[in-house]
Amino acid sequence: MPPTPHGAAGRLRTTPAALLTVLLALLTSALLTAPAASARTDARRAVPSATLTEVTGFGANPSNLQMYLYVPASVTAHPAVVVAVHYCTGSGPAMYSGTEFASLADRYGYIVIYPSVTRSSKCFDVSSPQALHRGGGSDPVGIKSMVDWVVRTYGADTSRIFATGISSGAMMTNVLLGDYPDVFAAGAAFSGVPFGCFATTDGSEWNTACANGTVTHTPQEWGDLVRGADPGYSGPRPRMQLWHGTADTTLHYPNFGEEIKQWTNVLGVGQTPAATDSPASGWTRTRYGGTGDRAPVEAISLQGVGHNLYTNGMAARVLTFFGLDSTGPTPPPPPAACKVRATTNAWNTGLTAGLTITNTSATAVDGWHLGFTLPAGQTVTGGWGATYSPSSGTVTATNVSYDATIAPGASVSIGYQASHTGNSAPPTAFTLNGTACTTG
């Protein structure tokens, strides 16, 4: 028998069978992937951009939550995702209209999920044993399904999934980070309580002892509650930002300290702040395990503020903590040189101030934050051309959509109304995106 042929002749002799195998494999792959790709395309078409839209059929949803979605027209490739969780008596649409996460998504290109409770209380389940364990059922499972739907449909970046919430939503933020530490990169909780603090076994959604701030544990005990939600997990834990008012009479202020104990323990950092400052009048900010904007734990205490502490401007600070206040992983270009002209028109207890911001560089400014300090006794009561936060002390004016870009040599005019106790002078120093401006 002659030897088996090699080279081109040998390859040709085996081609028909091999070719048939390859064709069958390609056909099978096409049949399996084409419907999935088509489904993703259809899902995207069903969610119009820049419009709050309800999504149904998103996956496992044992407690019948509703899913509302905001996809900006400028959504980035592989976008980040922010889950914004409402307060008791609220809803997804109320959270959409009452916070700035959607308008900031227009600037930074991430997607916002707004879960919405359908049970009569309109409060999220942060109490039942099912809610406090990974995959245990109830609301966290439905919210996780919403995240999975967005990841599948938009190719979202699974390393940039975040949660934030107010009151009941803040408590759910704590729960989500405990139940799904591999899903969420960080959270921001406004007026919440620690993970597990609201636990009940009688079916009640309310825990009076926790609400009154009388439930205390050691840091290790609080940390063990979080670790027990997903006992098989040993990977990195999500960072946490905490906000609370000292005059909160709904979820009392001691809960703030207990949250700090819990999350510093979970993240393995000390109980002593690495940095303490006051970013706004009446605010005390402590950072644990680091001194920068993305410390493992950041806690902001608001002196004399009650339960309803969220105000415009805070969402931008959340995005800074999340690392979403830029359109991509590359830091934004250095801010342009600037000049600010400030004038006031005063009466006995009030004033209006006009600010003209001029870009004196050769590079366009695309999105801006103007920082300045109000004279003592002045409090902003309204404004135009920008959002202002906080209302006194060191203030940041953030552009609105129609004046976000300042071309080289161009100017924008903004202003505010303020009350005063005698000093009606304008601010004397300004920064634009962190760079000092000239005045005059």
PDB file of N, CA, C and O in Angstrom, residues 303-372:
ATOM      1  N   GLN A 303     -25.256  68.603  60.287  1.00  0.00           N
ATOM      2  CA  GLN A 303     -25.679  69.148  61.565  1.00  0.00           C
ATOM      3  C   GLN A 303     -27.058  69.795  61.477  1.00  0.00           C
ATOM      4  O   GLN A 303     -27.305  70.648  60.617  1.00  0.00           O
ATOM      5  N   GLY A 304     -27.977  69.375  62.362  1.00  0.00           N
ATOM      6  CA  GLY A 304     -29.295  69.981  62.453  1.00  0.00           C
ATOM      7  C   GLY A 304     -30.252  69.615  61.342  1.00  0.00           C
ATOM      8  O   GLY A 304     -31.349  70.164  61.263  1.00  0.00           O
ATOM      9  N   VAL A 305     -29.889  68.676  60.485  1.00  0.00           N
ATOM     10  CA  VAL A 305     -30.722  68.285  59.353  1.00  0.00           C
ATOM     11  C   VAL A 305     -31.518  67.039  59.723  1.00  0.00           C
ATOM     12  O   VAL A 305     -31.019  66.130  60.391  1.00  0.00           O
ATOM     13  N   GLY A 306     -32.780  66.997  59.278  1.00  0.00           N
ATOM     14  CA  GLY A 306     -33.663  65.886  59.601  1.00  0.00           C
ATOM     15  C   GLY A 306     -33.554  64.735  58.617  1.00  0.00           C
ATOM     16  O   GLY A 306     -32.567  64.598  57.887  1.00  0.00           O
ATOM     17  N   HIS A 307     -34.630  63.941  58.577  1.00  0.00           N
ATOM     18  CA  HIS A 307     -34.606  62.714  57.790  1.00  0.00           C
ATOM     19  C   HIS A 307     -34.553  62.995  56.288  1.00  0.00           C
ATOM     20  O   HIS A 307     -33.855  62.296  55.546  1.00  0.00           O
ATOM     21  N   ASN A 308     -35.270  64.000  55.841  1.00  0.00           N
ATOM     22  CA  ASN A 308     -35.332  64.302  54.403  1.00  0.00           C
ATOM     23  C   ASN A 308     -34.155  65.195  54.026  1.00  0.00           C
ATOM     24  O   ASN A 308     -34.307  66.386  53.764  1.00  0.00           O
ATOM     25  N   LEU A 309     -32.978  64.607  53.984  1.00  0.00           N
ATOM     26  CA  LEU A 309     -31.767  65.427  53.822  1.00  0.00           C
ATOM     27  C   LEU A 309     -31.326  65.607  52.381  1.00  0.00           C
ATOM     28  O   LEU A 309     -30.525  66.493  52.088  1.00  0.00           O
ATOM     29  N   TYR A 310     -31.835  64.776  51.452  1.00  0.00           N
ATOM     30  CA  TYR A 310     -31.329  64.851  50.083  1.00  0.00           C
ATOM     31  C   TYR A 310     -31.687  66.181  49.442  1.00  0.00           C
ATOM     32  O   TYR A 310     -32.848  66.609  49.459  1.00  0.00           O
ATOM     33  N   THR A 311     -30.704  66.845  48.843  1.00  0.00           N
ATOM     34  CA  THR A 311     -30.920  68.079  48.090  1.00  0.00           C
ATOM     35  C   THR A 311     -30.090  68.023  46.809  1.00  0.00           C
ATOM     36  O   THR A 311     -29.144  67.232  46.682  1.00  0.00           O
ATOM     37  N   ASN A 312     -30.451  68.880  45.858  1.00  0.00           N
ATOM     38  CA  ASN A 312     -29.697  68.960  44.610  1.00  0.00           C
ATOM     39  C   ASN A 312     -28.230  69.245  44.891  1.00  0.00           C
ATOM     40  O   ASN A 312     -27.894  70.045  45.767  1.00  0.00           O
ATOM     41  N   GLY A 313     -27.381  68.610  44.153  1.00  0.00           N
ATOM     42  CA  GLY A 313     -25.945  68.742  44.334  1.00  0.00           C
ATOM     43  C   GLY A 313     -25.328  67.523  44.990  1.00  0.00           C
ATOM     44  O   GLY A 313     -24.148  67.226  44.787  1.00  0.00           O
ATOM     45  N   MET A 314     -26.143  66.807  45.773  1.00  0.00           N
ATOM     46  CA  MET A 314     -25.605  65.626  46.461  1.00  0.00           C
ATOM     47  C   MET A 314     -25.341  64.480  45.494  1.00  0.00           C
ATOM     48  O   MET A 314     -24.402  63.706  45.681  1.00  0.00           O
ATOM     49  N   ALA A 315     -26.175  64.355  44.445  1.00  0.00           N
ATOM     50  CA  ALA A 315     -25.962  63.276  43.484  1.00  0.00           C
ATOM     51  C   ALA A 315     -24.596  63.405  42.815  1.00  0.00           C
ATOM     52  O   ALA A 315     -23.925  62.401  42.546  1.00  0.00           O
ATOM     53  N   ALA A 316     -24.165  64.628  42.563  1.00  0.00           N
ATOM     54  CA  ALA A 316     -22.845  64.828  41.949  1.00  0.00           C
ATOM     55  C   ALA A 316     -21.746  64.337  42.878  1.00  0.00           C
ATOM     56  O   ALA A 316     -20.732  63.782  42.424  1.00  0.00           O
ATOM     57  N   ARG A 317     -21.936  64.526  44.180  1.00  0.00           N
ATOM     58  CA  ARG A 317     -20.946  64.034  45.140  1.00  0.00           C
ATOM     59  C   ARG A 317     -20.949  62.507  45.190  1.00  0.00           C
ATOM     60  O   ARG A 317     -19.900  61.882  45.396  1.00  0.00           O
ATOM     61  N   VAL A 318     -22.121  61.911  45.003  1.00  0.00           N
ATOM     62  CA  VAL A 318     -22.198  60.456  44.925  1.00  0.00           C
ATOM     63  C   VAL A 318     -21.402  59.955  43.721  1.00  0.00           C
ATOM     64  O   VAL A 318     -20.629  58.991  43.816  1.00  0.00           O
ATOM     65  N   LEU A 319     -21.580  60.610  42.580  1.00  0.00           N
ATOM     66  CA  LEU A 319     -20.866  60.182  41.372  1.00  0.00           C
ATOM     67  C   LEU A 319     -19.357  60.323  41.535  1.00  0.00           C
ATOM     68  O   LEU A 319     -18.588  59.504  41.012  1.00  0.00           O
ATOM     69  N   THR A 320     -18.918  61.350  42.254  1.00  0.00           N
ATOM     70  CA  THR A 320     -17.489  61.482  42.531  1.00  0.00           C
ATOM     71  C   THR A 320     -16.993  60.290  43.334  1.00  0.00           C
ATOM     72  O   THR A 320     -15.937  59.713  43.042  1.00  0.00           O
ATOM     73  N   PHE A 321     -17.760  59.893  44.345  1.00  0.00           N
ATOM     74  CA  PHE A 321     -17.378  58.730  45.149  1.00  0.00           C
ATOM     75  C   PHE A 321     -17.387  57.461  44.310  1.00  0.00           C
ATOM     76  O   PHE A 321     -16.518  56.595  44.443  1.00  0.00           O
ATOM     77  N   PHE A 322     -18.366  57.339  43.425  1.00  0.00           N
ATOM     78  CA  PHE A 322     -18.433  56.166  42.548  1.00  0.00           C
ATOM     79  C   PHE A 322     -17.332  56.177  41.477  1.00  0.00           C
ATOM     80  O   PHE A 322     -17.003  55.128  40.921  1.00  0.00           O
ATOM     81  N   GLY A 323     -16.806  57.350  41.174  1.00  0.00           N
ATOM     82  CA  GLY A 323     -15.839  57.453  40.084  1.00  0.00           C
ATOM     83  C   GLY A 323     -16.491  57.579  38.725  1.00  0.00           C
ATOM     84  O   GLY A 323     -15.882  57.252  37.702  1.00  0.00           O
ATOM     85  N   LEU A 324     -17.730  58.089  38.688  1.00  0.00           N
ATOM     86  CA  LEU A 324     -18.474  58.210  37.435  1.00  0.00           C
ATOM     87  C   LEU A 324     -18.552  59.642  36.918  1.00  0.00           C
ATOM     88  O   LEU A 324     -19.254  59.890  35.942  1.00  0.00           O
ATOM     89  N   ASP A 325     -17.860  60.561  37.549  1.00  0.00           N
ATOM     90  CA  ASP A 325     -17.968  61.956  37.129  1.00  0.00           C
ATOM     91  C   ASP A 325     -16.992  62.295  36.014  1.00  0.00           C
ATOM     92  O   ASP A 325     -16.399  63.360  35.959  1.00  0.00           O
ATOM     93  N   SER A 326     -16.836  61.358  35.091  1.00  0.00           N
ATOM     94  CA  SER A 326     -16.135  61.588  33.831  1.00  0.00           C
ATOM     95  C   SER A 326     -16.731  60.622  32.833  1.00  0.00           C
ATOM     96  O   SER A 326     -17.412  59.669  33.205  1.00  0.00           O
ATOM     97  N   THR A 327     -16.517  60.854  31.554  1.00  0.00           N
ATOM     98  CA  THR A 327     -17.164  60.040  30.531  1.00  0.00           C
ATOM     99  C   THR A 327     -16.403  58.777  30.197  1.00  0.00           C
ATOM    100  O   THR A 327     -16.828  58.001  29.369  1.00  0.00           O
ATOM    101  N   GLY A 328     -15.298  58.537  30.839  1.00  0.00           N
ATOM    102  CA  GLY A 328     -14.536  57.330  30.550  1.00  0.00           C
ATOM    103  C   GLY A 328     -13.434  57.145  31.555  1.00  0.00           C
ATOM    104  O   GLY A 328     -13.276  57.936  32.485  1.00  0.00           O
ATOM    105  N   PRO A 329     -12.624  56.099  31.412  1.00  0.00           N
ATOM    106  CA  PRO A 329     -11.583  55.833  32.385  1.00  0.00           C
ATOM    107  C   PRO A 329     -10.439  56.829  32.359  1.00  0.00           C
ATOM    108  O   PRO A 329      -9.703  56.947  33.309  1.00  0.00           O
ATOM    109  N   THR A 330     -10.291  57.575  31.263  1.00  0.00           N
ATOM    110  CA  THR A 330      -9.227  58.567  31.176  1.00  0.00           C
ATOM    111  C   THR A 330      -9.662  59.848  31.863  1.00  0.00           C
ATOM    112  O   THR A 330     -10.762  60.341  31.630  1.00  0.00           O
ATOM    113  N   PRO A 331      -8.836  60.415  32.761  1.00  0.00           N
ATOM    114  CA  PRO A 331      -9.227  61.652  33.428  1.00  0.00           C
ATOM    115  C   PRO A 331      -9.517  62.751  32.420  1.00  0.00           C
ATOM    116  O   PRO A 331      -8.911  62.803  31.345  1.00  0.00           O
ATOM    117  N   PRO A 332     -10.463  63.651  32.746  1.00  0.00           N
ATOM    118  CA  PRO A 332     -10.766  64.742  31.827  1.00  0.00           C
ATOM    119  C   PRO A 332      -9.567  65.665  31.669  1.00  0.00           C
ATOM    120  O   PRO A 332      -8.688  65.699  32.516  1.00  0.00           O
ATOM    121  N   PRO A 333      -9.496  66.413  30.569  1.00  0.00           N
ATOM    122  CA  PRO A 333      -8.358  67.307  30.354  1.00  0.00           C
ATOM    123  C   PRO A 333      -8.310  68.385  31.425  1.00  0.00           C
ATOM    124  O   PRO A 333      -9.319  68.679  32.072  1.00  0.00           O
ATOM    125  N   PRO A 334      -7.143  68.977  31.633  1.00  0.00           N
ATOM    126  CA  PRO A 334      -7.038  70.032  32.641  1.00  0.00           C
ATOM    127  C   PRO A 334      -8.045  71.140  32.361  1.00  0.00           C
ATOM    128  O   PRO A 334      -8.309  71.487  31.205  1.00  0.00           O
ATOM    129  N   PRO A 335      -8.645  71.705  33.411  1.00  0.00           N
ATOM    130  CA  PRO A 335      -9.638  72.750  33.200  1.00  0.00           C
ATOM    131  C   PRO A 335      -9.028  73.985  32.552  1.00  0.00           C
ATOM    132  O   PRO A 335      -7.848  74.281  32.720  1.00  0.00           O
ATOM    133  N   ALA A 336      -9.859  74.684  31.794  1.00  0.00           N
ATOM    134  CA  ALA A 336      -9.385  75.852  31.067  1.00  0.00           C
ATOM    135  C   ALA A 336      -9.218  77.038  32.003  1.00  0.00           C
ATOM    136  O   ALA A 336      -9.795  77.099  33.084  1.00  0.00           O
ATOM    137  N   ALA A 337      -8.400  77.990  31.560  1.00  0.00           N
ATOM    138  CA  ALA A 337      -8.276  79.241  32.284  1.00  0.00           C
ATOM    139  C   ALA A 337      -9.605  79.991  32.217  1.00  0.00           C
ATOM    140  O   ALA A 337     -10.392  79.809  31.288  1.00  0.00           O
ATOM    141  N   CYS A 338      -9.855  80.834  33.212  1.00  0.00           N
ATOM    142  CA  CYS A 338     -11.187  81.434  33.315  1.00  0.00           C
ATOM    143  C   CYS A 338     -11.127  82.807  33.974  1.00  0.00           C
ATOM    144  O   CYS A 338     -10.156  83.146  34.651  1.00  0.00           O
ATOM    145  N   LYS A 339     -12.200  83.533  33.746  1.00  0.00           N
ATOM    146  CA  LYS A 339     -12.378  84.834  34.384  1.00  0.00           C
ATOM    147  C   LYS A 339     -13.833  84.942  34.799  1.00  0.00           C
ATOM    148  O   LYS A 339     -14.732  84.518  34.061  1.00  0.00           O
ATOM    149  N   VAL A 340     -14.080  85.488  35.991  1.00  0.00           N
ATOM    150  CA  VAL A 340     -15.447  85.623  36.499  1.00  0.00           C
ATOM    151  C   VAL A 340     -15.685  87.077  36.904  1.00  0.00           C
ATOM    152  O   VAL A 340     -14.882  87.679  37.627  1.00  0.00           O
ATOM    153  N   ARG A 341     -16.783  87.604  36.428  1.00  0.00           N
ATOM    154  CA  ARG A 341     -17.222  88.944  36.842  1.00  0.00           C
ATOM    155  C   ARG A 341     -18.482  88.782  37.680  1.00  0.00           C
ATOM    156  O   ARG A 341     -19.431  88.126  37.253  1.00  0.00           O
ATOM    157  N   ALA A 342     -18.475  89.353  38.886  1.00  0.00           N
ATOM    158  CA  ALA A 342     -19.598  89.186  39.819  1.00  0.00           C
ATOM    159  C   ALA A 342     -20.146  90.542  40.218  1.00  0.00           C
ATOM    160  O   ALA A 342     -19.395  91.477  40.528  1.00  0.00           O
ATOM    161  N   THR A 343     -21.470  90.668  40.188  1.00  0.00           N
ATOM    162  CA  THR A 343     -22.144  91.890  40.627  1.00  0.00           C
ATOM    163  C   THR A 343     -23.326  91.519  41.504  1.00  0.00           C
ATOM    164  O   THR A 343     -23.868  90.410  41.394  1.00  0.00           O
ATOM    165  N   THR A 344     -23.722  92.411  42.398  1.00  0.00           N
ATOM    166  CA  THR A 344     -24.907  92.178  43.228  1.00  0.00           C
ATOM    167  C   THR A 344     -25.822  93.399  43.192  1.00  0.00           C
ATOM    168  O   THR A 344     -25.383  94.523  42.988  1.00  0.00           O
ATOM    169  N   ASN A 345     -27.086  93.137  43.397  1.00  0.00           N
ATOM    170  CA  ASN A 345     -28.105  94.180  43.543  1.00  0.00           C
ATOM    171  C   ASN A 345     -28.855  93.865  44.823  1.00  0.00           C
ATOM    172  O   ASN A 345     -29.562  92.853  44.896  1.00  0.00           O
ATOM    173  N   ALA A 346     -28.673  94.679  45.863  1.00  0.00           N
ATOM    174  CA  ALA A 346     -29.148  94.322  47.200  1.00  0.00           C
ATOM    175  C   ALA A 346     -30.282  95.206  47.669  1.00  0.00           C
ATOM    176  O   ALA A 346     -30.455  96.343  47.211  1.00  0.00           O
ATOM    177  N   TRP A 347     -31.091  94.660  48.583  1.00  0.00           N
ATOM    178  CA  TRP A 347     -32.076  95.433  49.350  1.00  0.00           C
ATOM    179  C   TRP A 347     -31.913  95.050  50.806  1.00  0.00           C
ATOM    180  O   TRP A 347     -30.927  94.401  51.176  1.00  0.00           O
ATOM    181  N   ASN A 348     -32.858  95.421  51.660  1.00  0.00           N
ATOM    182  CA  ASN A 348     -32.619  95.348  53.105  1.00  0.00           C
ATOM    183  C   ASN A 348     -32.175  93.964  53.597  1.00  0.00           C
ATOM    184  O   ASN A 348     -31.229  93.837  54.364  1.00  0.00           O
ATOM    185  N   THR A 349     -32.837  92.892  53.174  1.00  0.00           N
ATOM    186  CA  THR A 349     -32.463  91.552  53.651  1.00  0.00           C
ATOM    187  C   THR A 349     -32.186  90.574  52.517  1.00  0.00           C
ATOM    188  O   THR A 349     -32.022  89.378  52.754  1.00  0.00           O
ATOM    189  N   GLY A 350     -32.130  91.061  51.285  1.00  0.00           N
ATOM    190  CA  GLY A 350     -31.937  90.154  50.160  1.00  0.00           C
ATOM    191  C   GLY A 350     -31.061  90.748  49.083  1.00  0.00           C
ATOM    192  O   GLY A 350     -30.697  91.934  49.130  1.00  0.00           O
ATOM    193  N   LEU A 351     -30.737  89.921  48.107  1.00  0.00           N
ATOM    194  CA  LEU A 351     -29.906  90.370  46.997  1.00  0.00           C
ATOM    195  C   LEU A 351     -30.060  89.417  45.822  1.00  0.00           C
ATOM    196  O   LEU A 351     -30.495  88.275  45.972  1.00  0.00           O
ATOM    197  N   THR A 352     -29.709  89.911  44.666  1.00  0.00           N
ATOM    198  CA  THR A 352     -29.494  89.052  43.503  1.00  0.00           C
ATOM    199  C   THR A 352     -28.050  89.245  43.061  1.00  0.00           C
ATOM    200  O   THR A 352     -27.501  90.352  43.150  1.00  0.00           O
ATOM    201  N   ALA A 353     -27.438  88.168  42.622  1.00  0.00           N
ATOM    202  CA  ALA A 353     -26.053  88.218  42.162  1.00  0.00           C
ATOM    203  C   ALA A 353     -25.986  87.693  40.740  1.00  0.00           C
ATOM    204  O   ALA A 353     -26.622  86.681  40.407  1.00  0.00           O
ATOM    205  N   GLY A 354     -25.227  88.376  39.899  1.00  0.00           N
ATOM    206  CA  GLY A 354     -24.983  87.924  38.539  1.00  0.00           C
ATOM    207  C   GLY A 354     -23.534  87.527  38.377  1.00  0.00           C
ATOM    208  O   GLY A 354     -22.632  88.251  38.818  1.00  0.00           O
ATOM    209  N   LEU A 355     -23.288  86.362  37.778  1.00  0.00           N
ATOM    210  CA  LEU A 355     -21.932  85.868  37.570  1.00  0.00           C
ATOM    211  C   LEU A 355     -21.733  85.612  36.080  1.00  0.00           C
ATOM    212  O   LEU A 355     -22.518  84.889  35.463  1.00  0.00           O
ATOM    213  N   THR A 356     -20.710  86.198  35.508  1.00  0.00           N
ATOM    214  CA  THR A 356     -20.367  85.956  34.110  1.00  0.00           C
ATOM    215  C   THR A 356     -19.059  85.174  34.075  1.00  0.00           C
ATOM    216  O   THR A 356     -18.023  85.655  34.547  1.00  0.00           O
ATOM    217  N   ILE A 357     -19.113  83.974  33.517  1.00  0.00           N
ATOM    218  CA  ILE A 357     -17.942  83.096  33.457  1.00  0.00           C
ATOM    219  C   ILE A 357     -17.391  83.140  32.030  1.00  0.00           C
ATOM    220  O   ILE A 357     -18.116  82.848  31.075  1.00  0.00           O
ATOM    221  N   THR A 358     -16.132  83.494  31.886  1.00  0.00           N
ATOM    222  CA  THR A 358     -15.499  83.565  30.568  1.00  0.00           C
ATOM    223  C   THR A 358     -14.381  82.534  30.479  1.00  0.00           C
ATOM    224  O   THR A 358     -13.535  82.440  31.379  1.00  0.00           O
ATOM    225  N   ASN A 359     -14.403  81.766  29.414  1.00  0.00           N
ATOM    226  CA  ASN A 359     -13.340  80.811  29.144  1.00  0.00           C
ATOM    227  C   ASN A 359     -12.206  81.542  28.425  1.00  0.00           C
ATOM    228  O   ASN A 359     -12.340  81.924  27.267  1.00  0.00           O
ATOM    229  N   THR A 360     -11.114  81.762  29.112  1.00  0.00           N
ATOM    230  CA  THR A 360     -10.016  82.545  28.545  1.00  0.00           C
ATOM    231  C   THR A 360      -8.911  81.670  27.946  1.00  0.00           C
ATOM    232  O   THR A 360      -7.828  82.166  27.628  1.00  0.00           O
ATOM    233  N   SER A 361      -9.209  80.375  27.783  1.00  0.00           N
ATOM    234  CA  SER A 361      -8.213  79.485  27.192  1.00  0.00           C
ATOM    235  C   SER A 361      -8.552  79.228  25.725  1.00  0.00           C
ATOM    236  O   SER A 361      -9.543  79.727  25.191  1.00  0.00           O
ATOM    237  N   ALA A 362      -7.739  78.392  25.086  1.00  0.00           N
ATOM    238  CA  ALA A 362      -7.966  78.028  23.687  1.00  0.00           C
ATOM    239  C   ALA A 362      -8.690  76.693  23.560  1.00  0.00           C
ATOM    240  O   ALA A 362      -8.822  76.153  22.458  1.00  0.00           O
ATOM    241  N   THR A 363      -9.177  76.154  24.688  1.00  0.00           N
ATOM    242  CA  THR A 363      -9.838  74.851  24.697  1.00  0.00           C
ATOM    243  C   THR A 363     -11.256  74.995  25.240  1.00  0.00           C
ATOM    244  O   THR A 363     -11.470  75.691  26.235  1.00  0.00           O
ATOM    245  N   ALA A 364     -12.213  74.351  24.610  1.00  0.00           N
ATOM    246  CA  ALA A 364     -13.590  74.426  25.081  1.00  0.00           C
ATOM    247  C   ALA A 364     -13.744  73.738  26.433  1.00  0.00           C
ATOM    248  O   ALA A 364     -13.095  72.730  26.718  1.00  0.00           O
ATOM    249  N   VAL A 365     -14.580  74.301  27.273  1.00  0.00           N
ATOM    250  CA  VAL A 365     -14.966  73.666  28.534  1.00  0.00           C
ATOM    251  C   VAL A 365     -16.266  72.917  28.284  1.00  0.00           C
ATOM    252  O   VAL A 365     -17.253  73.501  27.843  1.00  0.00           O
ATOM    253  N   ASP A 366     -16.266  71.626  28.560  1.00  0.00           N
ATOM    254  CA  ASP A 366     -17.456  70.799  28.330  1.00  0.00           C
ATOM    255  C   ASP A 366     -17.916  70.218  29.663  1.00  0.00           C
ATOM    256  O   ASP A 366     -17.478  69.158  30.083  1.00  0.00           O
ATOM    257  N   GLY A 367     -18.792  70.943  30.331  1.00  0.00           N
ATOM    258  CA  GLY A 367     -19.242  70.577  31.671  1.00  0.00           C
ATOM    259  C   GLY A 367     -18.406  71.309  32.711  1.00  0.00           C
ATOM    260  O   GLY A 367     -17.175  71.275  32.671  1.00  0.00           O
ATOM    261  N   TRP A 368     -19.059  72.023  33.620  1.00  0.00           N
ATOM    262  CA  TRP A 368     -18.285  72.822  34.560  1.00  0.00           C
ATOM    263  C   TRP A 368     -18.923  72.876  35.947  1.00  0.00           C
ATOM    264  O   TRP A 368     -20.129  72.694  36.123  1.00  0.00           O
ATOM    265  N   HIS A 369     -18.051  73.102  36.935  1.00  0.00           N
ATOM    266  CA  HIS A 369     -18.434  73.342  38.326  1.00  0.00           C
ATOM    267  C   HIS A 369     -17.724  74.616  38.767  1.00  0.00           C
ATOM    268  O   HIS A 369     -16.484  74.673  38.733  1.00  0.00           O
ATOM    269  N   LEU A 370     -18.478  75.619  39.145  1.00  0.00           N
ATOM    270  CA  LEU A 370     -17.909  76.885  39.605  1.00  0.00           C
ATOM    271  C   LEU A 370     -17.976  76.917  41.128  1.00  0.00           C
ATOM    272  O   LEU A 370     -19.063  76.863  41.711  1.00  0.00           O
ATOM    273  N   GLY A 371     -16.829  77.000  41.772  1.00  0.00           N
ATOM    274  CA  GLY A 371     -16.776  77.039  43.229  1.00  0.00           C
ATOM    275  C   GLY A 371     -16.522  78.438  43.749  1.00  0.00           C
ATOM    276  O   GLY A 371     -15.734  79.191  43.174  1.00  0.00           O
ATOM    277  N   PHE A 372     -17.204  78.784  44.839  1.00  0.00           N
ATOM    278  CA  PHE A 372     -16.987  80.080  45.489  1.00  0.00           C
ATOM    279  C   PHE A 372     -17.534  80.012  46.909  1.00  0.00           C
ATOM    280  O   PHE A 372     -18.300  79.110  47.259  1.00  0.00           O
TER     281      PHE A 372
END
